[in-house]
């Protein structure tokens, strides 16, 4: 305990004492209630409106995804014809660097179509004509017209550019899954990069965009997009599902129609579907494009090529040199064709990772703050030390378990984080109180006295908290002197032989007024008290300090002669 009473106290110490005295005059009960109200207001505004701390904690979520114990298997119908680095090298001997003449793609398409696949999905954008090989364009255009199972992707440009576009449903009708109401006078224009070949444009289309979170990681999929005129366009996975499994398509369409929101961001939003990833980044079977082309061209492949009958064949690239890669929770460089396969897989199998509503997450956080405030008011903030290490772990464990169910993700990251922050603020408040009541000399407005107390066990924060409240209410000018300023913050209190001693220092008149009540309080704390010892007047602050120490020690010796 600081017993300094020098006349020339530095101005910043005087300011600190005034500030601490002002804060410590606030009733502890109302401080707890105020913190709960402020936190609750922040949670409501932030989670439901602002979104600064709301939502899933992205890094923690990614770790959970990688650590899942239960994951859905890859749909056996899905297979990838892969333009990897090996295929690029093998094809380069005859056709040069990518892009190759499109008659090579036409040969593969015809070969796959002969085996009656469920769908042929092109993860390749045909946005420009091949001026060096117009014959290749004509061959692929004809193959696309013959294909009964092909689905082609296009690039959806940022929505801000829609008013600069002239493309409507009349230009690309297969992209639209829902037309605008008949009473609509003006159809919405859509900014996108359309296919340049007529045969491709006439086939089923879907936008093939990966809408990432603000940190650049792909965690959600946007299966549909509602336009301003009431019409709706669909993604490439939904184009596939519409043909392969109309019931699954109707399921997803109905689910989306129940949402009233329009897409207002070029990043992923909470209205987009949380992707249910497979166990690892490369989960689907890959077949080298060069091998399939060799078979289509009448040659022998290096590796055996399985039948594509009834398969959903995705033609795309995993070659890093073609730059169709992006970070996901599974990998920092996952091929886009794998993400597309995952989106198709989840859509076909109706894997909906439902999320806890934001309002429910806010309610959980508020209830937690109320419970923590109630506990710390009646106990102490130190009593939560062990619990606050375990509680966030339990909540994150619940989130992790829910992620393994593949049906519901309970995002409790926010509640866990706010709980820790709330307890930290309560701890700060307790430290402020302790700094005022246990670390300074009382104001010298009247003759001082010392009242020594001895407990059977080291003083705990809960007991000190009760004692500080009583001083605030009945003896505001008194202070607590402890030999150990943090008796309850260590697991080694048994090594602190003086941790069960304290003394009240303050005006004698105040102590005499509260003596009866405080003796009852001491009895409830299993503590014994000495007689109140009035201090003699001191000529200097040093002498006063020594007098307080000596008097407190004498009182402790009286309480325990063997001390």
Coordinates of C-alpha atoms in Angstrom, one line a residue:
X1 CA 0.0 0.0 0.0
X2 CA 1.3 3.4 -0.9
X3 CA 1.4 5.6 2.1
X4 CA 3.0 8.6 0.5
X5 CA 1.5 12.0 1.7
X6 CA 4.2 14.3 0.4
X7 CA 2.9 17.8 0.0
X8 CA 4.4 18.3 -3.4
X9 CA 2.6 15.5 -5.2
X10 CA 3.1 15.5 -9.0
X11 CA 0.2 16.9 -10.9
X12 CA -0.4 13.7 -12.8
X13 CA -0.7 11.7 -9.6
X14 CA -3.1 14.1 -8.2
X15 CA -5.1 13.9 -11.4
X16 CA -5.0 10.1 -11.3
X17 CA -6.3 10.1 -7.7
X18 CA -9.1 12.4 -8.5
X19 CA -10.1 10.3 -11.5
X20 CA -9.9 7.1 -9.5
X21 CA -12.0 8.7 -6.7
X22 CA -14.6 9.8 -9.2
X23 CA -14.8 6.3 -10.8
X24 CA -14.9 4.5 -7.5
X25 CA -17.8 6.6 -6.4
X26 CA -19.9 4.9 -9.0
X27 CA -22.0 2.1 -7.5
X28 CA -20.7 -1.3 -8.5
X29 CA -24.1 -2.6 -9.3
X30 CA -24.9 0.2 -11.8
X31 CA -21.5 -0.2 -13.4
X32 CA -22.2 -3.9 -14.2
X33 CA -25.7 -3.0 -15.5
X34 CA -24.2 -0.2 -17.6
X35 CA -21.6 -2.4 -19.1
X36 CA -24.3 -5.0 -20.0
X37 CA -26.4 -2.3 -21.7
X38 CA -23.5 -0.8 -23.6
X39 CA -22.4 -4.3 -24.8
X40 CA -25.9 -5.3 -25.7
X41 CA -26.4 -2.1 -27.7
X42 CA -23.1 -2.6 -29.5
X43 CA -23.9 -6.2 -30.3
X44 CA -27.3 -5.3 -31.7
X45 CA -25.9 -2.5 -33.8
X46 CA -22.8 -4.3 -35.0
X47 CA -24.2 -7.8 -35.7
X48 CA -27.5 -6.6 -37.3
X49 CA -26.4 -3.4 -38.9
X50 CA -22.7 -2.5 -39.0
X51 CA -21.0 -5.9 -39.2
X52 CA -17.5 -4.9 -37.9
X53 CA -17.1 -7.9 -35.5
X54 CA -20.2 -9.9 -36.5
X55 CA -20.1 -13.1 -38.5
X56 CA -17.8 -16.0 -38.5
X57 CA -14.2 -15.6 -37.6
X58 CA -12.6 -16.5 -40.9
X59 CA -9.2 -18.0 -39.8
X60 CA -10.8 -20.1 -37.0
X61 CA -13.4 -21.3 -39.5
X62 CA -10.8 -22.3 -42.0
X63 CA -8.9 -24.3 -39.4
X64 CA -12.2 -26.0 -38.4
X65 CA -12.9 -26.9 -42.0
X66 CA -9.5 -28.5 -42.4
X67 CA -9.8 -30.4 -39.1
X68 CA -13.2 -31.9 -39.7
X69 CA -13.6 -35.5 -38.7
X70 CA -16.7 -36.2 -40.8
X71 CA -17.0 -35.0 -44.4
X72 CA -19.3 -36.0 -47.3
X73 CA -17.6 -38.2 -49.9
X74 CA -17.1 -36.9 -53.4
X75 CA -20.0 -37.7 -55.7
X76 CA -18.8 -40.7 -57.8
X77 CA -20.6 -39.3 -60.9
X78 CA -18.3 -36.3 -61.1
X79 CA -15.0 -36.6 -63.0
X80 CA -12.6 -33.9 -64.2
X81 CA -10.8 -33.9 -67.6
X82 CA -7.8 -32.0 -66.5
X83 CA -5.7 -29.6 -68.5
X84 CA -2.7 -29.9 -66.1
X85 CA 0.9 -29.0 -66.7
X86 CA 1.5 -32.5 -68.0
X87 CA -1.3 -32.1 -70.6
X88 CA 0.1 -28.7 -71.6
X89 CA 3.5 -30.2 -72.2
X90 CA 2.3 -33.2 -74.2
X91 CA -0.1 -31.2 -76.4
X92 CA 2.5 -28.5 -77.0
X93 CA 4.6 -30.7 -79.3
X94 CA 1.8 -30.6 -81.9
X95 CA -0.4 -27.6 -81.0
X96 CA 2.0 -25.2 -79.2
X97 CA 1.2 -23.3 -76.1
X98 CA -2.3 -22.7 -74.7
X99 CA -4.8 -21.8 -76.1
X100 CA -4.8 -24.7 -78.6
X101 CA -6.9 -24.7 -81.7
X102 CA -10.5 -25.3 -80.7
X103 CA -10.9 -28.3 -83.0
X104 CA -8.9 -30.2 -80.3
X105 CA -11.7 -29.4 -77.8
X106 CA -14.3 -30.3 -80.4
X107 CA -12.7 -33.8 -80.8
X108 CA -12.8 -34.3 -77.0
X109 CA -16.4 -33.1 -76.8
X110 CA -17.5 -35.5 -79.6
X111 CA -15.7 -38.4 -77.9
X112 CA -17.3 -37.7 -74.5
X113 CA -20.8 -37.2 -76.0
X114 CA -20.7 -40.6 -77.8
X115 CA -20.6 -42.2 -74.3
X116 CA -23.8 -40.5 -73.2
X117 CA -22.6 -38.6 -70.1
X118 CA -25.0 -37.0 -67.7
X119 CA -23.5 -33.6 -68.4
X120 CA -20.4 -32.0 -69.9
X121 CA -19.4 -28.9 -68.0
X122 CA -16.9 -26.5 -69.5
X123 CA -14.8 -24.6 -67.1
X124 CA -13.4 -22.7 -70.1
X125 CA -14.6 -19.3 -71.2
X126 CA -15.1 -18.9 -75.0
X127 CA -15.2 -15.1 -75.1
X128 CA -12.9 -14.4 -78.1
X129 CA -12.6 -15.7 -81.6
X130 CA -9.5 -17.6 -82.6
X131 CA -8.3 -15.4 -85.6
X132 CA -5.4 -17.7 -86.3
X133 CA -7.5 -20.8 -86.5
X134 CA -11.0 -19.9 -87.7
X135 CA -11.5 -23.5 -88.7
X136 CA -11.0 -24.6 -85.1
X137 CA -13.8 -22.2 -84.0
X138 CA -16.1 -23.6 -86.7
X139 CA -15.4 -27.1 -85.6
X140 CA -16.1 -26.4 -82.0
X141 CA -19.2 -24.4 -82.7
X142 CA -20.6 -27.3 -84.7
X143 CA -19.7 -29.7 -81.9
X144 CA -21.4 -27.5 -79.4
X145 CA -24.6 -27.4 -81.5
X146 CA -24.5 -31.3 -81.7
X147 CA -23.9 -31.7 -78.0
X148 CA -27.0 -32.6 -75.9
X149 CA -25.3 -32.4 -72.5
X150 CA -22.9 -29.4 -72.6
X151 CA -23.1 -26.5 -70.2
X152 CA -20.9 -23.5 -70.7
X153 CA -19.8 -20.8 -68.2
X154 CA -19.5 -17.1 -68.6
X155 CA -18.1 -14.3 -66.5
X156 CA -20.5 -12.1 -64.6
X157 CA -19.0 -8.6 -64.4
X158 CA -19.5 -6.3 -61.3
X159 CA -23.1 -5.3 -60.9
X160 CA -22.2 -1.6 -61.0
X161 CA -21.6 -2.0 -64.8
X162 CA -25.1 -3.3 -65.5
X163 CA -26.4 0.0 -66.7
X164 CA -23.5 0.1 -69.3
X165 CA -24.5 -3.2 -70.8
X166 CA -27.0 -4.0 -73.6
X167 CA -27.3 -7.7 -72.8
X168 CA -30.8 -8.8 -71.7
X169 CA -32.7 -12.1 -71.4
X170 CA -33.5 -11.8 -75.2
X171 CA -29.8 -12.2 -76.0
X172 CA -29.0 -15.2 -73.7
X173 CA -32.3 -16.8 -72.7
X174 CA -30.7 -20.0 -71.2
X175 CA -28.9 -18.0 -68.6
X176 CA -32.2 -16.9 -67.0
X177 CA -34.0 -19.3 -64.7
X178 CA -36.8 -16.9 -64.0
X179 CA -38.1 -14.2 -66.3
X180 CA -39.2 -10.8 -65.2
X181 CA -42.9 -10.2 -64.5
X182 CA -45.0 -9.5 -67.6
X183 CA -45.9 -6.0 -66.3
X184 CA -42.2 -5.1 -66.3
X185 CA -41.7 -2.4 -69.0
X186 CA -37.9 -2.4 -69.1
X187 CA -35.8 -5.6 -68.8
X188 CA -32.6 -5.4 -66.7
X189 CA -29.4 -5.4 -68.6
X190 CA -26.6 -7.6 -67.3
X191 CA -22.9 -6.9 -67.5
X192 CA -21.1 -10.1 -68.4
X193 CA -18.6 -11.6 -70.9
X194 CA -20.8 -13.6 -73.2
X195 CA -19.6 -16.6 -75.4
X196 CA -18.6 -15.5 -78.8
X197 CA -19.6 -18.7 -80.7
X198 CA -23.3 -19.0 -81.6
X199 CA -23.4 -22.7 -80.9
X200 CA -22.1 -22.1 -77.4
X201 CA -24.4 -19.2 -76.7
X202 CA -27.4 -21.4 -77.6
X203 CA -26.5 -24.1 -75.1
X204 CA -27.3 -24.0 -71.3
X205 CA -25.4 -21.2 -69.7
X206 CA -24.4 -20.2 -66.2
X207 CA -22.1 -17.6 -64.6
X208 CA -19.0 -19.2 -63.3
X209 CA -17.8 -16.6 -60.8
X210 CA -16.1 -17.3 -57.4
X211 CA -17.4 -14.7 -55.0
X212 CA -14.8 -14.4 -52.3
X213 CA -14.9 -12.9 -48.9
X214 CA -13.1 -9.6 -48.2
X215 CA -9.9 -11.5 -47.4
X216 CA -9.9 -13.0 -50.8
X217 CA -10.8 -16.6 -49.7
X218 CA -13.6 -18.5 -51.3
X219 CA -16.0 -19.8 -48.7
X220 CA -19.5 -19.3 -50.2
X221 CA -21.2 -20.0 -53.5
X222 CA -23.8 -17.8 -55.2
X223 CA -26.1 -20.2 -57.0
X224 CA -28.6 -17.6 -58.2
X225 CA -28.7 -13.8 -58.6
X226 CA -31.9 -11.8 -58.5
X227 CA -32.0 -8.8 -60.9
X228 CA -33.6 -5.5 -60.5
X229 CA -36.5 -6.3 -62.9
X230 CA -37.5 -9.4 -60.9
X231 CA -35.8 -11.8 -63.2
X232 CA -33.1 -14.3 -62.0
X233 CA -30.0 -15.7 -63.6
X234 CA -28.3 -18.9 -62.5
X235 CA -24.8 -20.2 -61.9
X236 CA -23.1 -22.9 -63.9
X237 CA -23.7 -25.6 -61.2
X238 CA -27.4 -24.8 -61.3
X239 CA -27.5 -25.1 -65.0
X240 CA -26.0 -28.6 -64.6
X241 CA -28.4 -29.6 -61.8
X242 CA -31.4 -28.3 -63.8
X243 CA -30.7 -31.0 -66.4
X244 CA -29.4 -33.8 -64.2
X245 CA -31.8 -33.6 -61.3
X246 CA -34.7 -31.2 -61.8
X247 CA -36.0 -31.9 -58.2
X248 CA -32.8 -30.8 -56.7
X249 CA -32.9 -27.7 -58.9
X250 CA -36.4 -26.9 -57.7
X251 CA -35.3 -27.3 -54.1
X252 CA -32.5 -24.7 -54.5
X253 CA -34.7 -22.4 -56.5
X254 CA -37.5 -22.4 -53.9
X255 CA -34.9 -21.8 -51.1
X256 CA -33.5 -18.8 -52.9
X257 CA -37.0 -17.4 -53.8
X258 CA -37.8 -17.3 -50.1
X259 CA -35.0 -14.7 -49.7
X260 CA -36.1 -11.2 -50.4
X261 CA -32.6 -9.7 -50.6
X262 CA -30.9 -8.6 -53.8
X263 CA -27.2 -9.0 -54.4
X264 CA -25.6 -5.7 -53.5
X265 CA -21.9 -6.8 -53.3
X266 CA -19.3 -8.3 -55.6
X267 CA -17.9 -10.1 -52.5
X268 CA -19.6 -13.0 -50.9
X269 CA -22.5 -12.2 -48.6
X270 CA -24.4 -14.1 -45.9
X271 CA -27.1 -14.7 -48.5
X272 CA -24.7 -16.9 -50.4
X273 CA -24.5 -20.6 -49.5
X274 CA -21.7 -21.7 -47.2
X275 CA -19.7 -24.3 -49.2
X276 CA -19.6 -27.8 -47.7
X277 CA -16.1 -28.7 -48.7
X278 CA -14.7 -32.2 -49.1
X279 CA -12.0 -33.5 -46.8
X280 CA -9.1 -32.4 -49.0
X281 CA -8.6 -29.9 -51.9
X282 CA -8.3 -32.5 -54.7
X283 CA -11.1 -35.0 -54.0
X284 CA -12.4 -35.7 -57.5
X285 CA -10.9 -38.1 -60.0
X286 CA -8.7 -36.4 -62.6
X287 CA -8.1 -37.7 -66.1
X288 CA -5.4 -36.1 -68.3
X289 CA -6.8 -34.2 -71.2
X290 CA -4.0 -35.4 -73.4
X291 CA -5.1 -39.0 -72.8
X292 CA -8.7 -38.3 -73.7
X293 CA -7.6 -36.4 -76.8
X294 CA -5.4 -39.3 -77.8
X295 CA -8.4 -41.7 -77.7
X296 CA -10.5 -39.2 -79.6
X297 CA -7.8 -38.9 -82.2
X298 CA -7.4 -42.6 -82.6
X299 CA -4.2 -43.0 -80.6
X300 CA -3.3 -44.8 -77.4
X301 CA -3.3 -42.9 -74.1
X302 CA -0.6 -43.1 -71.5
X303 CA -3.0 -43.9 -68.8
X304 CA -6.3 -45.8 -68.9
X305 CA -9.3 -43.6 -69.5
X306 CA -12.5 -44.8 -67.8
X307 CA -16.0 -44.6 -69.4
X308 CA -17.8 -41.3 -69.2
X309 CA -21.3 -42.9 -69.5
X310 CA -23.6 -41.3 -66.9
X311 CA -20.8 -39.1 -65.6
X312 CA -20.8 -35.4 -65.0
X313 CA -17.7 -34.5 -66.9
X314 CA -16.0 -31.2 -66.0
X315 CA -13.4 -30.0 -68.5
X316 CA -11.0 -27.5 -66.9
X317 CA -7.5 -26.8 -65.8
X318 CA -5.4 -27.3 -62.7
X319 CA -2.2 -26.0 -64.3
X320 CA -0.8 -23.1 -62.2
X321 CA 0.5 -21.5 -65.4
X322 CA -3.2 -20.9 -66.5
X323 CA -3.9 -19.0 -63.3
X324 CA -7.3 -20.6 -62.6
X325 CA -6.5 -21.0 -58.9
X326 CA -7.7 -19.2 -55.7
X327 CA -7.4 -19.7 -52.0
X328 CA -10.0 -21.7 -50.1
X329 CA -10.2 -23.0 -46.5
X330 CA -8.6 -26.2 -47.8
X331 CA -5.7 -24.7 -49.8
X332 CA -4.0 -21.4 -50.5
X333 CA -4.0 -22.4 -54.2
X334 CA -7.0 -24.6 -55.0
X335 CA -7.8 -25.1 -58.7
X336 CA -11.0 -23.4 -59.7
X337 CA -12.3 -26.6 -61.4
X338 CA -12.2 -28.3 -58.0
X339 CA -14.3 -25.6 -56.5
X340 CA -16.7 -25.8 -59.4
X341 CA -17.0 -29.6 -58.9
X342 CA -17.7 -29.0 -55.2
X343 CA -20.4 -26.5 -56.0
X344 CA -22.1 -29.0 -58.4
X345 CA -21.7 -31.9 -55.9
X346 CA -23.3 -29.9 -53.1
X347 CA -26.1 -28.7 -55.3
X348 CA -26.9 -32.2 -56.6
X349 CA -27.0 -33.7 -53.2
X350 CA -28.8 -30.8 -51.6
X351 CA -26.1 -30.2 -49.0
X352 CA -27.2 -27.0 -47.4
X353 CA -25.0 -25.8 -44.6
X354 CA -27.6 -23.8 -42.7
X355 CA -26.2 -21.1 -40.4
X356 CA -27.4 -19.8 -37.1
X357 CA -29.4 -16.6 -37.7
X358 CA -27.5 -13.4 -36.8
X359 CA -30.2 -12.3 -34.4
X360 CA -29.8 -15.6 -32.5
X361 CA -26.0 -15.1 -32.4
X362 CA -26.6 -11.6 -31.0
X363 CA -29.0 -13.0 -28.4
X364 CA -26.5 -15.7 -27.3
X365 CA -23.8 -13.0 -26.8
X366 CA -26.2 -10.7 -24.8
X367 CA -27.3 -13.6 -22.6
X368 CA -23.7 -14.5 -22.0
X369 CA -22.8 -10.9 -21.0
X370 CA -25.8 -10.8 -18.6
X371 CA -24.7 -14.1 -17.0
X372 CA -21.1 -13.0 -16.7
X373 CA -22.1 -9.7 -15.1
X374 CA -24.4 -11.5 -12.6
X375 CA -21.7 -13.9 -11.7
X376 CA -19.0 -11.4 -11.2
X377 CA -21.2 -9.1 -9.2
X378 CA -22.1 -11.8 -6.7
X379 CA -18.8 -13.7 -6.8
X380 CA -15.7 -12.0 -8.3
X381 CA -14.1 -11.6 -11.7
X382 CA -11.2 -13.7 -10.5
X383 CA -13.5 -16.6 -10.0
X384 CA -14.0 -16.8 -13.8
X385 CA -10.3 -17.2 -14.5
X386 CA -10.5 -21.0 -15.1
X387 CA -14.0 -20.8 -16.6
X388 CA -13.0 -18.2 -19.2
X389 CA -10.3 -20.5 -20.4
X390 CA -12.7 -23.3 -20.8
X391 CA -15.9 -21.5 -21.9
X392 CA -14.5 -20.2 -25.3
X393 CA -13.1 -23.6 -26.0
X394 CA -16.5 -25.2 -25.3
X395 CA -18.2 -22.8 -27.6
X396 CA -15.7 -23.2 -30.3
X397 CA -16.1 -27.0 -29.8
X398 CA -19.8 -26.7 -30.3
X399 CA -19.1 -24.8 -33.6
X400 CA -16.7 -27.4 -34.7
X401 CA -19.1 -30.3 -33.9
X402 CA -21.9 -28.6 -35.8
X403 CA -19.6 -28.1 -38.8
X404 CA -19.1 -31.9 -38.9
X405 CA -22.9 -32.5 -39.2
X406 CA -22.9 -31.0 -42.7
X407 CA -26.4 -29.5 -42.0
X408 CA -26.0 -26.7 -39.5
X409 CA -23.1 -24.4 -38.6
X410 CA -23.5 -22.8 -35.2
X411 CA -21.2 -19.8 -35.4
X412 CA -20.4 -19.0 -31.8
X413 CA -17.1 -17.2 -32.5
X414 CA -18.6 -13.8 -31.8
X415 CA -20.2 -14.9 -28.5
X416 CA -16.9 -16.4 -27.3
X417 CA -14.9 -13.4 -28.3
X418 CA -17.3 -10.9 -26.8
X419 CA -17.5 -12.9 -23.6
X420 CA -13.7 -12.7 -23.2
X421 CA -13.8 -9.0 -23.9
X422 CA -16.6 -8.4 -21.5
X423 CA -14.7 -10.2 -18.7
X424 CA -11.6 -8.2 -19.6
X425 CA -13.6 -5.0 -19.0
X426 CA -15.0 -6.3 -15.7
X427 CA -11.4 -7.1 -14.7
X428 CA -10.3 -3.6 -15.6
X429 CA -13.1 -2.2 -13.5
X430 CA -12.0 -4.4 -10.6
X431 CA -8.4 -3.2 -10.9
X432 CA -9.6 0.4 -10.9
X433 CA -11.5 -0.2 -7.7
X434 CA -8.6 -2.0 -6.1
X435 CA -6.2 0.7 -7.2
X436 CA -8.3 3.2 -5.4
X437 CA -9.3 1.3 -2.3
X438 CA -6.2 -0.7 -1.7
X439 CA -3.3 1.3 -3.0
X440 CA -3.5 4.8 -1.6
X441 CA -3.7 6.6 1.7
X442 CA -7.0 8.0 2.8
X443 CA -7.6 11.8 2.6
X444 CA -6.2 13.5 5.7
X445 CA -9.4 15.3 6.7
X446 CA -9.5 13.9 10.3
X447 CA -7.3 12.0 12.7
X448 CA -6.6 8.6 11.3
X449 CA -7.0 5.2 12.9
X450 CA -5.9 1.6 12.0
X451 CA -8.0 -1.5 12.3
X452 CA -6.2 -4.7 11.8
X453 CA -8.0 -7.9 10.4
X454 CA -6.8 -11.4 10.2
X455 CA -8.6 -14.1 8.1
X456 CA -8.2 -17.9 8.4
X457 CA -7.3 -18.1 4.7
X458 CA -5.7 -15.7 2.2
X459 CA -8.0 -12.8 1.3
X460 CA -9.8 -13.5 -2.0
X461 CA -11.0 -11.0 -4.5
X462 CA -14.6 -11.8 -3.7
X463 CA -14.1 -10.8 -0.1
X464 CA -12.2 -7.7 -1.1
X465 CA -15.0 -6.8 -3.5
X466 CA -17.6 -7.0 -0.7
X467 CA -15.4 -5.0 1.6
X468 CA -14.8 -2.3 -1.0
X469 CA -18.5 -2.0 -1.6
X470 CA -19.1 -1.6 2.1
X471 CA -16.4 1.1 2.3
X472 CA -18.0 2.9 -0.7
X473 CA -21.4 2.9 1.0
X474 CA -20.5 3.6 4.6
X475 CA -16.9 4.6 5.0
X476 CA -15.9 6.4 1.8
X477 CA -12.7 7.9 3.3
X478 CA -11.3 4.7 4.5
X479 CA -8.8 2.5 2.7
X480 CA -7.6 -1.1 2.8
X481 CA -4.0 -1.9 3.4
X482 CA -2.8 -5.3 2.1
X483 CA 0.6 -6.9 2.5
X484 CA -0.1 -8.7 -0.8
X485 CA -1.8 -6.6 -3.4
X486 CA -2.9 -9.7 -5.5
X487 CA -3.6 -12.5 -3.0
X488 CA -6.0 -14.4 -5.3
X489 CA -4.2 -14.0 -8.6
X490 CA -1.7 -16.8 -8.0
X491 CA -2.0 -20.5 -7.4
X492 CA 0.9 -20.3 -4.9
X493 CA -1.0 -18.5 -2.1
X494 CA 0.3 -21.1 0.3
X495 CA 3.7 -19.5 0.0
X496 CA 2.4 -16.1 1.1
X497 CA 2.3 -16.2 4.9
X498 CA 0.9 -12.6 5.1
X499 CA -1.8 -12.9 2.5
X500 CA -4.5 -13.4 5.2
X501 CA -3.8 -10.0 6.8
X502 CA -5.2 -6.6 6.0
X503 CA -5.9 -3.4 7.8
X504 CA -8.4 -0.6 7.4
X505 CA -6.9 2.9 7.5
X506 CA -9.1 6.0 7.7
X507 CA -10.8 8.6 9.9
X508 CA -11.4 7.2 13.4
X509 CA -14.9 8.7 13.4
X510 CA -16.0 6.8 10.3
X511 CA -14.5 3.6 11.7
X512 CA -16.4 3.9 15.0
X513 CA -19.7 4.5 13.1
X514 CA -19.3 1.3 11.0
X515 CA -17.6 -0.8 13.6
X516 CA -20.6 -2.9 14.5
X517 CA -21.6 -3.7 11.0
X518 CA -18.0 -4.4 9.9
X519 CA -17.5 -6.8 12.8
X520 CA -20.5 -8.8 11.6
X521 CA -19.0 -8.6 8.1
X522 CA -15.7 -9.9 9.4
X523 CA -17.4 -12.7 11.2
X524 CA -19.1 -13.8 8.0
X525 CA -15.7 -13.8 6.3
X526 CA -14.2 -15.9 9.2
X527 CA -11.9 -13.1 10.2
X528 CA -11.0 -11.6 13.5
X529 CA -10.5 -7.9 14.2
X530 CA -8.3 -6.0 16.6
X531 CA -9.4 -2.9 18.4
X532 CA -9.4 0.3 16.4
X533 CA -6.1 2.0 17.2
X534 CA -6.1 5.8 16.9
X535 CA -2.9 7.2 15.4
X536 CA -0.9 10.0 17.1
X537 CA -0.3 13.1 15.1
X538 CA 2.9 12.9 12.9
X539 CA 5.2 15.7 12.0
X540 CA 6.1 14.3 8.6
X541 CA 4.7 12.0 6.0
X542 CA 7.5 9.5 6.6
X543 CA 6.7 9.4 10.3
X544 CA 3.0 8.8 9.4
X545 CA 3.9 6.0 7.1
X546 CA 6.0 4.3 9.7
X547 CA 3.2 4.8 12.3
X548 CA 0.6 3.2 10.1
X549 CA 2.9 0.2 9.5
X550 CA 3.8 -0.2 13.1
X551 CA 0.2 0.1 14.3
X552 CA -1.1 -2.4 11.8
X553 CA 1.7 -4.9 12.7
X554 CA 0.9 -4.5 16.4
X555 CA -2.7 -5.3 15.7
X556 CA -1.8 -8.4 13.7
X557 CA 0.5 -9.6 16.4
X558 CA -2.4 -9.2 19.0
X559 CA -4.6 -11.3 16.7
X560 CA -2.0 -14.0 16.4
X561 CA 0.8 -13.9 18.9
X562 CA 2.7 -16.6 17.0
X563 CA 2.6 -14.6 13.7

